[in-house]
């Protein structure tokens, strides 16, 4: 952390609205994950009027993904997570929610989950395996395209996927991040993302501290995202 740093001028984008810079700093990174997954990897036109499942909806990235998916025209958004309070937050944003810690609710929801069109996956690992194979097995129309986008891996780095799952269903499995998306595409899509932050469509709870207080305020117990201002 420093009061000043050197940056490549080609990687600098202007802010045109009145939003506080600390809100942009706090929001852009978690919002980028789903925005770029949809815009740069899936193609925004391929989410319009579709049903989207978000695995891991209770974090900042998942809740922002609800708004971003609806912004791009998703007909329905379903969010899966464990924290009841944060599931309620996702519900207020317009998502249908499923508590993955409630086995009865999960079993009842599985037929609906099985027929989604797009999955934004922030979990991976055993948590994803818990959903992927049963969902593929219960799809009403196995030739209906399902695009599964791996974005995060907070639940594990690997998934055991039976070969038959790829042969017997129209599953496309892709990842989203720097590498699968070029730096040029990241920069090309950033103005659209920044516009959503600047107009207030996207925002996370933010706590700003002077950089000079970093010793007192790092780490912090706040649930908001922390930004240190020079």
CSV table of C-alpha atoms in Angstrom, one decimal:
chain,number,residue,atom,x,y,z
A,1,UNK,CA,0.0,0.0,0.0
A,2,UNK,CA,1.3,3.4,-0.9
A,3,UNK,CA,0.1,7.0,-1.2
A,4,UNK,CA,1.2,7.0,-4.9
A,5,UNK,CA,2.1,4.5,-7.5
A,6,UNK,CA,3.0,4.2,-11.2
A,7,UNK,CA,0.4,2.8,-13.6
A,8,UNK,CA,0.3,2.2,-17.3
A,9,UNK,CA,-1.8,5.0,-18.8
A,10,UNK,CA,-3.4,2.5,-21.2
A,11,UNK,CA,-4.9,0.7,-18.2
A,12,UNK,CA,-6.6,3.8,-16.8
A,13,UNK,CA,-10.3,4.5,-17.3
A,14,UNK,CA,-12.1,7.7,-16.4
A,15,UNK,CA,-14.9,8.0,-13.9
A,16,UNK,CA,-17.6,10.3,-15.3
A,17,UNK,CA,-20.3,10.2,-12.5
A,18,UNK,CA,-20.5,11.6,-9.0
A,19,UNK,CA,-20.0,8.3,-7.2
A,20,UNK,CA,-17.4,8.3,-4.5
A,21,UNK,CA,-14.1,6.7,-5.6
A,22,UNK,CA,-14.1,4.4,-2.6
A,23,UNK,CA,-17.4,2.9,-3.7
A,24,UNK,CA,-16.0,2.2,-7.1
A,25,UNK,CA,-12.9,0.7,-5.5
A,26,UNK,CA,-15.0,-1.6,-3.3
A,27,UNK,CA,-17.5,-2.6,-5.9
A,28,UNK,CA,-15.6,-3.1,-9.1
A,29,UNK,CA,-13.7,-6.2,-8.2
A,30,UNK,CA,-16.6,-8.4,-6.9
A,31,UNK,CA,-18.9,-7.1,-9.7
A,32,UNK,CA,-16.3,-7.8,-12.3
A,33,UNK,CA,-16.5,-11.6,-11.8
A,34,UNK,CA,-20.0,-12.1,-13.0
A,35,UNK,CA,-20.1,-9.1,-15.4
A,36,UNK,CA,-17.1,-10.4,-17.3
A,37,UNK,CA,-18.4,-14.0,-17.2
A,38,UNK,CA,-21.6,-13.0,-18.8
A,39,UNK,CA,-20.3,-10.3,-21.2
A,40,UNK,CA,-17.0,-11.7,-22.3
A,41,UNK,CA,-17.3,-15.5,-21.8
A,42,UNK,CA,-21.0,-16.3,-22.3
A,43,UNK,CA,-22.0,-13.4,-24.5
A,44,UNK,CA,-24.7,-11.1,-23.0
A,45,UNK,CA,-27.2,-12.1,-25.7
A,46,UNK,CA,-27.0,-15.7,-24.5
A,47,UNK,CA,-28.5,-14.9,-21.1
A,48,UNK,CA,-31.5,-12.9,-22.2
A,49,UNK,CA,-34.7,-14.6,-21.2
A,50,UNK,CA,-32.8,-17.5,-19.7
A,51,UNK,CA,-32.8,-19.0,-16.2
A,52,UNK,CA,-29.6,-18.5,-14.2
A,53,UNK,CA,-28.4,-20.4,-11.2
A,54,UNK,CA,-25.8,-18.7,-8.9
A,55,UNK,CA,-23.9,-21.2,-6.7
A,56,UNK,CA,-22.6,-19.1,-3.8
A,57,UNK,CA,-25.0,-16.2,-3.8
A,58,UNK,CA,-24.5,-15.1,-0.2
A,59,UNK,CA,-21.2,-13.3,-0.7
A,60,UNK,CA,-20.7,-9.8,-2.2
A,61,UNK,CA,-19.9,-11.4,-5.6
A,62,UNK,CA,-23.0,-13.6,-5.6
A,63,UNK,CA,-25.4,-10.8,-4.6
A,64,UNK,CA,-24.0,-8.5,-7.3
A,65,UNK,CA,-24.3,-11.4,-9.8
A,66,UNK,CA,-28.1,-11.4,-9.1
A,67,UNK,CA,-28.4,-7.7,-10.2
A,68,UNK,CA,-26.0,-8.2,-13.1
A,69,UNK,CA,-27.8,-11.3,-14.5
A,70,UNK,CA,-31.1,-9.4,-14.4
A,71,UNK,CA,-29.4,-6.3,-16.0
A,72,UNK,CA,-28.5,-8.5,-19.0
A,73,UNK,CA,-32.0,-9.8,-19.3
A,74,UNK,CA,-32.2,-13.1,-17.4
A,75,UNK,CA,-35.8,-14.2,-17.0
A,76,UNK,CA,-35.2,-15.9,-13.7
A,77,UNK,CA,-32.3,-15.9,-11.2
A,78,UNK,CA,-32.0,-18.7,-8.6
A,79,UNK,CA,-29.4,-18.3,-5.8
A,80,UNK,CA,-28.0,-21.0,-3.6
A,81,UNK,CA,-26.1,-20.5,-0.4
A,82,UNK,CA,-26.1,-21.2,3.4
A,83,UNK,CA,-26.5,-17.9,5.3
A,84,UNK,CA,-30.2,-17.2,5.8
A,85,UNK,CA,-29.7,-13.5,6.3
A,86,UNK,CA,-27.7,-13.1,3.1
A,87,UNK,CA,-30.1,-15.4,1.2
A,88,UNK,CA,-32.8,-12.9,2.2
A,89,UNK,CA,-30.7,-10.1,0.8
A,90,UNK,CA,-30.5,-12.0,-2.6
A,91,UNK,CA,-34.2,-12.5,-2.4
A,92,UNK,CA,-34.8,-8.8,-2.0
A,93,UNK,CA,-32.8,-8.3,-5.1
A,94,UNK,CA,-35.2,-10.5,-7.1
A,95,UNK,CA,-33.7,-14.0,-6.9
A,96,UNK,CA,-35.4,-17.1,-5.9
A,97,UNK,CA,-33.3,-18.7,-3.1
A,98,UNK,CA,-32.4,-22.2,-1.9
A,99,UNK,CA,-30.7,-22.9,1.4
A,100,UNK,CA,-28.2,-25.6,0.6
A,101,UNK,CA,-28.0,-26.5,4.2
A,102,UNK,CA,-31.6,-27.5,4.3
A,103,UNK,CA,-31.7,-31.0,2.7
A,104,UNK,CA,-35.5,-31.0,2.4
A,105,UNK,CA,-35.6,-27.7,0.6
A,106,UNK,CA,-32.7,-28.7,-1.6
A,107,UNK,CA,-34.4,-31.9,-2.6
A,108,UNK,CA,-37.6,-30.1,-3.4
A,109,UNK,CA,-35.8,-27.5,-5.5
A,110,UNK,CA,-33.6,-29.9,-7.5
A,111,UNK,CA,-36.1,-30.5,-10.3
A,112,UNK,CA,-36.2,-26.7,-10.9
A,113,UNK,CA,-32.4,-26.3,-10.6
A,114,UNK,CA,-31.9,-29.2,-13.0
A,115,UNK,CA,-33.5,-27.2,-15.9
A,116,UNK,CA,-31.6,-24.0,-15.7
A,117,UNK,CA,-29.8,-22.6,-18.7
A,118,UNK,CA,-26.7,-21.0,-17.1
A,119,UNK,CA,-24.8,-21.6,-13.9
A,120,UNK,CA,-22.5,-19.0,-12.4
A,121,UNK,CA,-20.4,-21.1,-10.0
A,122,UNK,CA,-18.4,-19.5,-7.2
A,123,UNK,CA,-18.1,-22.8,-5.2
A,124,UNK,CA,-16.5,-25.6,-7.1
A,125,UNK,CA,-15.1,-28.6,-5.2
A,126,UNK,CA,-17.5,-31.1,-3.5
A,127,UNK,CA,-20.2,-28.4,-3.3
A,128,UNK,CA,-20.4,-28.2,-7.0
A,129,UNK,CA,-20.3,-32.0,-7.4
A,130,UNK,CA,-23.3,-32.1,-5.0
A,131,UNK,CA,-25.3,-30.2,-7.6
A,132,UNK,CA,-23.8,-30.9,-11.0
A,133,UNK,CA,-24.4,-34.7,-11.4
A,134,UNK,CA,-27.9,-34.7,-9.9
A,135,UNK,CA,-28.9,-31.7,-12.0
A,136,UNK,CA,-27.6,-33.4,-15.2
A,137,UNK,CA,-29.4,-36.6,-14.4
A,138,UNK,CA,-32.7,-34.9,-13.8
A,139,UNK,CA,-32.8,-32.5,-16.8
A,140,UNK,CA,-36.1,-32.9,-18.6
A,141,UNK,CA,-34.5,-32.3,-22.0
A,142,UNK,CA,-30.9,-33.4,-22.0
A,143,UNK,CA,-30.2,-31.8,-25.3
A,144,UNK,CA,-31.2,-28.4,-23.9
A,145,UNK,CA,-27.9,-26.4,-23.6
A,146,UNK,CA,-26.5,-25.8,-20.2
A,147,UNK,CA,-23.5,-23.5,-19.8
A,148,UNK,CA,-21.7,-24.0,-16.5
A,149,UNK,CA,-19.2,-21.1,-15.8
A,150,UNK,CA,-16.6,-21.7,-13.2
A,151,UNK,CA,-15.7,-18.4,-11.6
A,152,UNK,CA,-14.6,-19.1,-8.0
A,153,UNK,CA,-13.4,-22.1,-6.0
A,154,UNK,CA,-14.0,-21.3,-2.3
A,155,UNK,CA,-15.3,-24.9,-1.7
A,156,UNK,CA,-12.4,-26.8,-3.4
A,157,UNK,CA,-10.1,-26.9,-6.4
A,158,UNK,CA,-11.3,-30.1,-8.1
A,159,UNK,CA,-14.5,-31.8,-9.1
A,160,UNK,CA,-15.0,-35.4,-10.0
A,161,UNK,CA,-17.2,-35.5,-13.1
A,162,UNK,CA,-18.3,-38.8,-14.7
A,163,UNK,CA,-17.5,-39.0,-18.4
A,164,UNK,CA,-21.1,-39.9,-19.1
A,165,UNK,CA,-22.2,-36.5,-17.9
A,166,UNK,CA,-20.5,-34.9,-20.9
A,167,UNK,CA,-21.8,-37.5,-23.4
A,168,UNK,CA,-25.4,-37.7,-22.3
A,169,UNK,CA,-26.2,-34.0,-21.8
A,170,UNK,CA,-25.6,-30.8,-23.7
A,171,UNK,CA,-23.2,-29.4,-21.1
A,172,UNK,CA,-20.6,-26.7,-21.9
A,173,UNK,CA,-18.1,-26.2,-19.1
A,174,UNK,CA,-16.0,-23.0,-19.2
A,175,UNK,CA,-14.1,-20.8,-16.8
A,176,UNK,CA,-13.9,-17.1,-16.5
A,177,UNK,CA,-10.9,-15.0,-15.4
A,178,UNK,CA,-7.8,-13.3,-16.7
A,179,UNK,CA,-6.4,-15.7,-19.2
A,180,UNK,CA,-9.7,-17.0,-20.5
A,181,UNK,CA,-10.5,-13.3,-21.0
A,182,UNK,CA,-7.8,-11.2,-22.6
A,183,UNK,CA,-6.7,-8.0,-21.1
A,184,UNK,CA,-8.0,-6.2,-24.1
A,185,UNK,CA,-11.5,-7.7,-23.6
A,186,UNK,CA,-11.4,-6.8,-19.9
A,187,UNK,CA,-10.6,-3.1,-20.8
A,188,UNK,CA,-13.2,-3.1,-23.6
A,189,UNK,CA,-15.9,-4.2,-21.2
A,190,UNK,CA,-14.9,-2.1,-18.2
A,191,UNK,CA,-16.8,1.1,-19.2
A,192,UNK,CA,-20.1,-0.8,-19.2
A,193,UNK,CA,-19.4,-2.1,-15.7
A,194,UNK,CA,-18.2,1.2,-14.4
A,195,UNK,CA,-21.4,2.8,-15.7
A,196,UNK,CA,-23.5,0.5,-13.6
A,197,UNK,CA,-21.5,1.4,-10.5
A,198,UNK,CA,-21.6,5.1,-11.3
A,199,UNK,CA,-25.4,5.2,-11.7
A,200,UNK,CA,-25.9,3.2,-8.5
A,201,UNK,CA,-27.2,0.0,-10.0
A,202,UNK,CA,-24.3,-1.9,-8.4
A,203,UNK,CA,-22.9,-1.1,-5.0
A,204,UNK,CA,-21.6,-2.9,-1.9
A,205,UNK,CA,-21.5,-1.7,1.7
A,206,UNK,CA,-18.2,0.2,2.0
A,207,UNK,CA,-16.2,1.5,4.9
A,208,UNK,CA,-13.4,4.0,4.1
A,209,UNK,CA,-10.4,4.7,6.4
A,210,UNK,CA,-7.4,7.0,5.9
A,211,UNK,CA,-4.4,5.1,4.8
A,212,UNK,CA,-2.6,6.5,7.8
A,213,UNK,CA,-4.8,4.4,10.0
A,214,UNK,CA,-4.1,1.1,8.4
A,215,UNK,CA,-2.3,-0.3,11.5
A,216,UNK,CA,-5.4,0.3,13.6
A,217,UNK,CA,-8.0,-0.8,11.1
A,218,UNK,CA,-6.3,-3.9,9.5
A,219,UNK,CA,-7.7,-6.4,9.9
A,220,UNK,CA,-11.2,-5.1,10.7
A,221,UNK,CA,-14.3,-6.9,11.9
A,222,UNK,CA,-16.7,-4.9,9.7
A,223,UNK,CA,-18.8,-6.9,7.2
A,224,UNK,CA,-18.5,-4.0,4.7
A,225,UNK,CA,-15.6,-3.9,2.2
A,226,UNK,CA,-12.8,-1.8,3.5
A,227,UNK,CA,-11.1,0.9,1.4
A,228,UNK,CA,-8.0,2.8,2.6
A,229,UNK,CA,-7.8,6.3,1.1
A,230,UNK,CA,-4.4,8.1,0.7
